[in-house]
Amino acid sequence: MSDDERRVLRAHMRVPVLTAGALLGLLGVNVALGATLPFAHVWILELMVATAMVVTILWVSMEVRHEPPLVRLFAGIGFFWVGILFAMTLTDYLTR
């Protein structure tokens, strides 16, 4: 592999590797918060970290930032709908 090919490969892989590192870092923060429970309402901070992870996946991994506004709208609506489904499932689970 030549130096030019390596340079192109590094440039192409930079964003996915940084995204994976960011997601792993946020996962580590979420696990640490869940394991230590530093204060009573830590779930709010954990929810914010999880939201940051979802936005990172939506914006970078799914490459929604390069799409037209209508595609962005439907991607956001889809993730919102998945959130509603998770909330309904959690409500059903917690009330039984």
mmCIF file with all atom_site columns, C-alpha atoms in Angstrom:
data_model
loop_
_atom_site.group_PDB
_atom_site.id
_atom_site.type_symbol
_atom_site.label_atom_id
_atom_site.label_alt_id
_atom_site.label_comp_id
_atom_site.label_asym_id
_atom_site.label_entity_id
_atom_site.label_seq_id
_atom_site.pdbx_PDB_ins_code
_atom_site.Cartn_x
_atom_site.Cartn_y
_atom_site.Cartn_z
_atom_site.occupancy
_atom_site.B_iso_or_equiv
_atom_site.pdbx_formal_charge
_atom_site.auth_seq_id
_atom_site.auth_comp_id
_atom_site.auth_asym_id
_atom_site.auth_atom_id
_atom_site.pdbx_PDB_model_num
ATOM 1  C CA . MET A 1 1  ? 0.000   0.000  0.000  1.00 0.00 ? 1  MET A CA 1
ATOM 2  C CA . SER A 1 2  ? 1.445   3.358  -1.016 1.00 0.00 ? 2  SER A CA 1
ATOM 3  C CA . ASP A 1 3  ? 1.615   6.486  1.135  1.00 0.00 ? 3  ASP A CA 1
ATOM 4  C CA . ASP A 1 4  ? -1.149  8.141  -0.876 1.00 0.00 ? 4  ASP A CA 1
ATOM 5  C CA . GLU A 1 5  ? -3.464  5.193  -0.354 1.00 0.00 ? 5  GLU A CA 1
ATOM 6  C CA . ARG A 1 6  ? -2.751  5.209  3.397  1.00 0.00 ? 6  ARG A CA 1
ATOM 7  C CA . ARG A 1 7  ? -3.466  8.931  3.570  1.00 0.00 ? 7  ARG A CA 1
ATOM 8  C CA . VAL A 1 8  ? -6.776  8.488  1.744  1.00 0.00 ? 8  VAL A CA 1
ATOM 9  C CA . LEU A 1 9  ? -7.706  5.567  4.001  1.00 0.00 ? 9  LEU A CA 1
ATOM 10 C CA . ARG A 1 10 ? -6.908  7.588  7.144  1.00 0.00 ? 10 ARG A CA 1
ATOM 11 C CA . ALA A 1 11 ? -8.950  10.512 5.867  1.00 0.00 ? 11 ALA A CA 1
ATOM 12 C CA . HIS A 1 12 ? -11.856 8.214  5.006  1.00 0.00 ? 12 HIS A CA 1
ATOM 13 C CA . MET A 1 13 ? -11.815 6.368  8.362  1.00 0.00 ? 13 MET A CA 1
ATOM 14 C CA . ARG A 1 14 ? -11.310 9.425  10.598 1.00 0.00 ? 14 ARG A CA 1
ATOM 15 C CA . VAL A 1 15 ? -14.989 10.258 11.178 1.00 0.00 ? 15 VAL A CA 1
ATOM 16 C CA . PRO A 1 16 ? -16.170 6.667  11.864 1.00 0.00 ? 16 PRO A CA 1
ATOM 17 C CA . VAL A 1 17 ? -13.319 6.025  14.308 1.00 0.00 ? 17 VAL A CA 1
ATOM 18 C CA . LEU A 1 18 ? -13.930 9.307  16.149 1.00 0.00 ? 18 LEU A CA 1
ATOM 19 C CA . THR A 1 19 ? -17.655 8.556  16.258 1.00 0.00 ? 19 THR A CA 1
ATOM 20 C CA . ALA A 1 20 ? -17.053 5.084  17.688 1.00 0.00 ? 20 ALA A CA 1
ATOM 21 C CA . GLY A 1 21 ? -14.688 6.570  20.274 1.00 0.00 ? 21 GLY A CA 1
ATOM 22 C CA . ALA A 1 22 ? -17.260 9.189  21.257 1.00 0.00 ? 22 ALA A CA 1
ATOM 23 C CA . LEU A 1 23 ? -19.997 6.562  21.590 1.00 0.00 ? 23 LEU A CA 1
ATOM 24 C CA . LEU A 1 24 ? -17.746 4.334  23.707 1.00 0.00 ? 24 LEU A CA 1
ATOM 25 C CA . GLY A 1 25 ? -16.839 7.313  25.900 1.00 0.00 ? 25 GLY A CA 1
ATOM 26 C CA . LEU A 1 26 ? -20.500 8.218  26.389 1.00 0.00 ? 26 LEU A CA 1
ATOM 27 C CA . LEU A 1 27 ? -21.283 4.582  27.157 1.00 0.00 ? 27 LEU A CA 1
ATOM 28 C CA . GLY A 1 28 ? -18.542 4.590  29.788 1.00 0.00 ? 28 GLY A CA 1
ATOM 29 C CA . VAL A 1 29 ? -19.999 7.743  31.350 1.00 0.00 ? 29 VAL A CA 1
ATOM 30 C CA . ASN A 1 30 ? -23.460 6.184  31.419 1.00 0.00 ? 30 ASN A CA 1
ATOM 31 C CA . VAL A 1 31 ? -22.198 2.950  32.989 1.00 0.00 ? 31 VAL A CA 1
ATOM 32 C CA . ALA A 1 32 ? -20.166 4.862  35.583 1.00 0.00 ? 32 ALA A CA 1
ATOM 33 C CA . LEU A 1 33 ? -23.177 6.982  36.505 1.00 0.00 ? 33 LEU A CA 1
ATOM 34 C CA . GLY A 1 34 ? -25.367 3.899  36.783 1.00 0.00 ? 34 GLY A CA 1
ATOM 35 C CA . ALA A 1 35 ? -22.854 2.003  38.895 1.00 0.00 ? 35 ALA A CA 1
ATOM 36 C CA . THR A 1 36 ? -22.004 4.784  41.342 1.00 0.00 ? 36 THR A CA 1
ATOM 37 C CA . LEU A 1 37 ? -25.304 6.694  41.647 1.00 0.00 ? 37 LEU A CA 1
ATOM 38 C CA . PRO A 1 38 ? -23.605 9.930  42.777 1.00 0.00 ? 38 PRO A CA 1
ATOM 39 C CA . PHE A 1 39 ? -26.913 11.723 43.504 1.00 0.00 ? 39 PHE A CA 1
ATOM 40 C CA . ALA A 1 40 ? -30.633 11.028 43.751 1.00 0.00 ? 40 ALA A CA 1
ATOM 41 C CA . HIS A 1 41 ? -31.792 12.124 40.304 1.00 0.00 ? 41 HIS A CA 1
ATOM 42 C CA . VAL A 1 42 ? -28.898 10.702 38.303 1.00 0.00 ? 42 VAL A CA 1
ATOM 43 C CA . TRP A 1 43 ? -31.365 9.244  35.803 1.00 0.00 ? 43 TRP A CA 1
ATOM 44 C CA . ILE A 1 44 ? -31.844 12.725 34.300 1.00 0.00 ? 44 ILE A CA 1
ATOM 45 C CA . LEU A 1 45 ? -28.138 12.944 33.477 1.00 0.00 ? 45 LEU A CA 1
ATOM 46 C CA . GLU A 1 46 ? -28.139 9.370  32.160 1.00 0.00 ? 46 GLU A CA 1
ATOM 47 C CA . LEU A 1 47 ? -31.071 10.249 29.905 1.00 0.00 ? 47 LEU A CA 1
ATOM 48 C CA . MET A 1 48 ? -29.167 13.262 28.590 1.00 0.00 ? 48 MET A CA 1
ATOM 49 C CA . VAL A 1 49 ? -26.124 11.084 27.839 1.00 0.00 ? 49 VAL A CA 1
ATOM 50 C CA . ALA A 1 50 ? -28.332 8.533  26.056 1.00 0.00 ? 50 ALA A CA 1
ATOM 51 C CA . THR A 1 51 ? -29.897 11.351 24.037 1.00 0.00 ? 51 THR A CA 1
ATOM 52 C CA . ALA A 1 52 ? -26.441 12.549 23.028 1.00 0.00 ? 52 ALA A CA 1
ATOM 53 C CA . MET A 1 53 ? -25.644 9.007  21.875 1.00 0.00 ? 53 MET A CA 1
ATOM 54 C CA . VAL A 1 54 ? -28.822 8.841  19.778 1.00 0.00 ? 54 VAL A CA 1
ATOM 55 C CA . VAL A 1 55 ? -28.115 12.240 18.213 1.00 0.00 ? 55 VAL A CA 1
ATOM 56 C CA . THR A 1 56 ? -24.554 11.130 17.422 1.00 0.00 ? 56 THR A CA 1
ATOM 57 C CA . ILE A 1 57 ? -25.795 7.984  15.732 1.00 0.00 ? 57 ILE A CA 1
ATOM 58 C CA . LEU A 1 58 ? -28.509 9.837  13.843 1.00 0.00 ? 58 LEU A CA 1
ATOM 59 C CA . TRP A 1 59 ? -26.326 12.755 12.735 1.00 0.00 ? 59 TRP A CA 1
ATOM 60 C CA . VAL A 1 60 ? -23.013 11.022 11.982 1.00 0.00 ? 60 VAL A CA 1
ATOM 61 C CA . SER A 1 61 ? -23.522 7.281  11.451 1.00 0.00 ? 61 SER A CA 1
ATOM 62 C CA . MET A 1 62 ? -26.759 7.581  9.501  1.00 0.00 ? 62 MET A CA 1
ATOM 63 C CA . GLU A 1 63 ? -25.344 10.652 7.685  1.00 0.00 ? 63 GLU A CA 1
ATOM 64 C CA . VAL A 1 64 ? -28.585 12.580 8.061  1.00 0.00 ? 64 VAL A CA 1
ATOM 65 C CA . ARG A 1 65 ? -26.623 15.829 7.992  1.00 0.00 ? 65 ARG A CA 1
ATOM 66 C CA . HIS A 1 66 ? -26.086 15.357 4.234  1.00 0.00 ? 66 HIS A CA 1
ATOM 67 C CA . GLU A 1 67 ? -29.740 14.667 3.471  1.00 0.00 ? 67 GLU A CA 1
ATOM 68 C CA . PRO A 1 68 ? -32.499 17.061 2.397  1.00 0.00 ? 68 PRO A CA 1
ATOM 69 C CA . PRO A 1 69 ? -34.743 18.547 5.109  1.00 0.00 ? 69 PRO A CA 1
ATOM 70 C CA . LEU A 1 70 ? -37.626 16.162 4.418  1.00 0.00 ? 70 LEU A CA 1
ATOM 71 C CA . VAL A 1 71 ? -35.416 13.124 5.068  1.00 0.00 ? 71 VAL A CA 1
ATOM 72 C CA . ARG A 1 72 ? -34.168 14.778 8.282  1.00 0.00 ? 72 ARG A CA 1
ATOM 73 C CA . LEU A 1 73 ? -37.760 15.349 9.366  1.00 0.00 ? 73 LEU A CA 1
ATOM 74 C CA . PHE A 1 74 ? -38.764 11.731 8.817  1.00 0.00 ? 74 PHE A CA 1
ATOM 75 C CA . ALA A 1 75 ? -35.611 10.424 10.513 1.00 0.00 ? 75 ALA A CA 1
ATOM 76 C CA . GLY A 1 76 ? -36.399 12.577 13.546 1.00 0.00 ? 76 GLY A CA 1
ATOM 77 C CA . ILE A 1 77 ? -40.022 11.446 13.558 1.00 0.00 ? 77 ILE A CA 1
ATOM 78 C CA . GLY A 1 78 ? -38.886 7.823  13.345 1.00 0.00 ? 78 GLY A CA 1
ATOM 79 C CA . PHE A 1 79 ? -36.585 8.163  16.331 1.00 0.00 ? 79 PHE A CA 1
ATOM 80 C CA . PHE A 1 80 ? -39.321 10.005 18.244 1.00 0.00 ? 80 PHE A CA 1
ATOM 81 C CA . TRP A 1 81 ? -41.722 7.147  17.487 1.00 0.00 ? 81 TRP A CA 1
ATOM 82 C CA . VAL A 1 82 ? -39.197 4.578  18.718 1.00 0.00 ? 82 VAL A CA 1
ATOM 83 C CA . GLY A 1 83 ? -38.923 6.635  21.920 1.00 0.00 ? 83 GLY A CA 1
ATOM 84 C CA . ILE A 1 84 ? -42.700 6.496  22.347 1.00 0.00 ? 84 ILE A CA 1
ATOM 85 C CA . LEU A 1 85 ? -42.662 2.728  21.863 1.00 0.00 ? 85 LEU A CA 1
ATOM 86 C CA . PHE A 1 86 ? -39.897 2.288  24.446 1.00 0.00 ? 86 PHE A CA 1
ATOM 87 C CA . ALA A 1 87 ? -41.794 4.513  26.899 1.00 0.00 ? 87 ALA A CA 1
ATOM 88 C CA . MET A 1 88 ? -44.990 2.508  26.426 1.00 0.00 ? 88 MET A CA 1
ATOM 89 C CA . THR A 1 89 ? -43.135 -0.771 26.879 1.00 0.00 ? 89 THR A CA 1
ATOM 90 C CA . LEU A 1 90 ? -41.451 0.531  30.017 1.00 0.00 ? 90 LEU A CA 1
ATOM 91 C CA . THR A 1 91 ? -44.786 1.751  31.399 1.00 0.00 ? 91 THR A CA 1
ATOM 92 C CA . ASP A 1 92 ? -46.345 -1.664 30.771 1.00 0.00 ? 92 ASP A CA 1
ATOM 93 C CA . TYR A 1 93 ? -43.385 -3.412 32.383 1.00 0.00 ? 93 TYR A CA 1
ATOM 94 C CA . LEU A 1 94 ? -43.355 -1.168 35.466 1.00 0.00 ? 94 LEU A CA 1
ATOM 95 C CA . THR A 1 95 ? -47.104 -1.405 36.129 1.00 0.00 ? 95 THR A CA 1
ATOM 96 C CA . ARG A 1 96 ? -47.262 -5.183 36.261 1.00 0.00 ? 96 ARG A CA 1
#
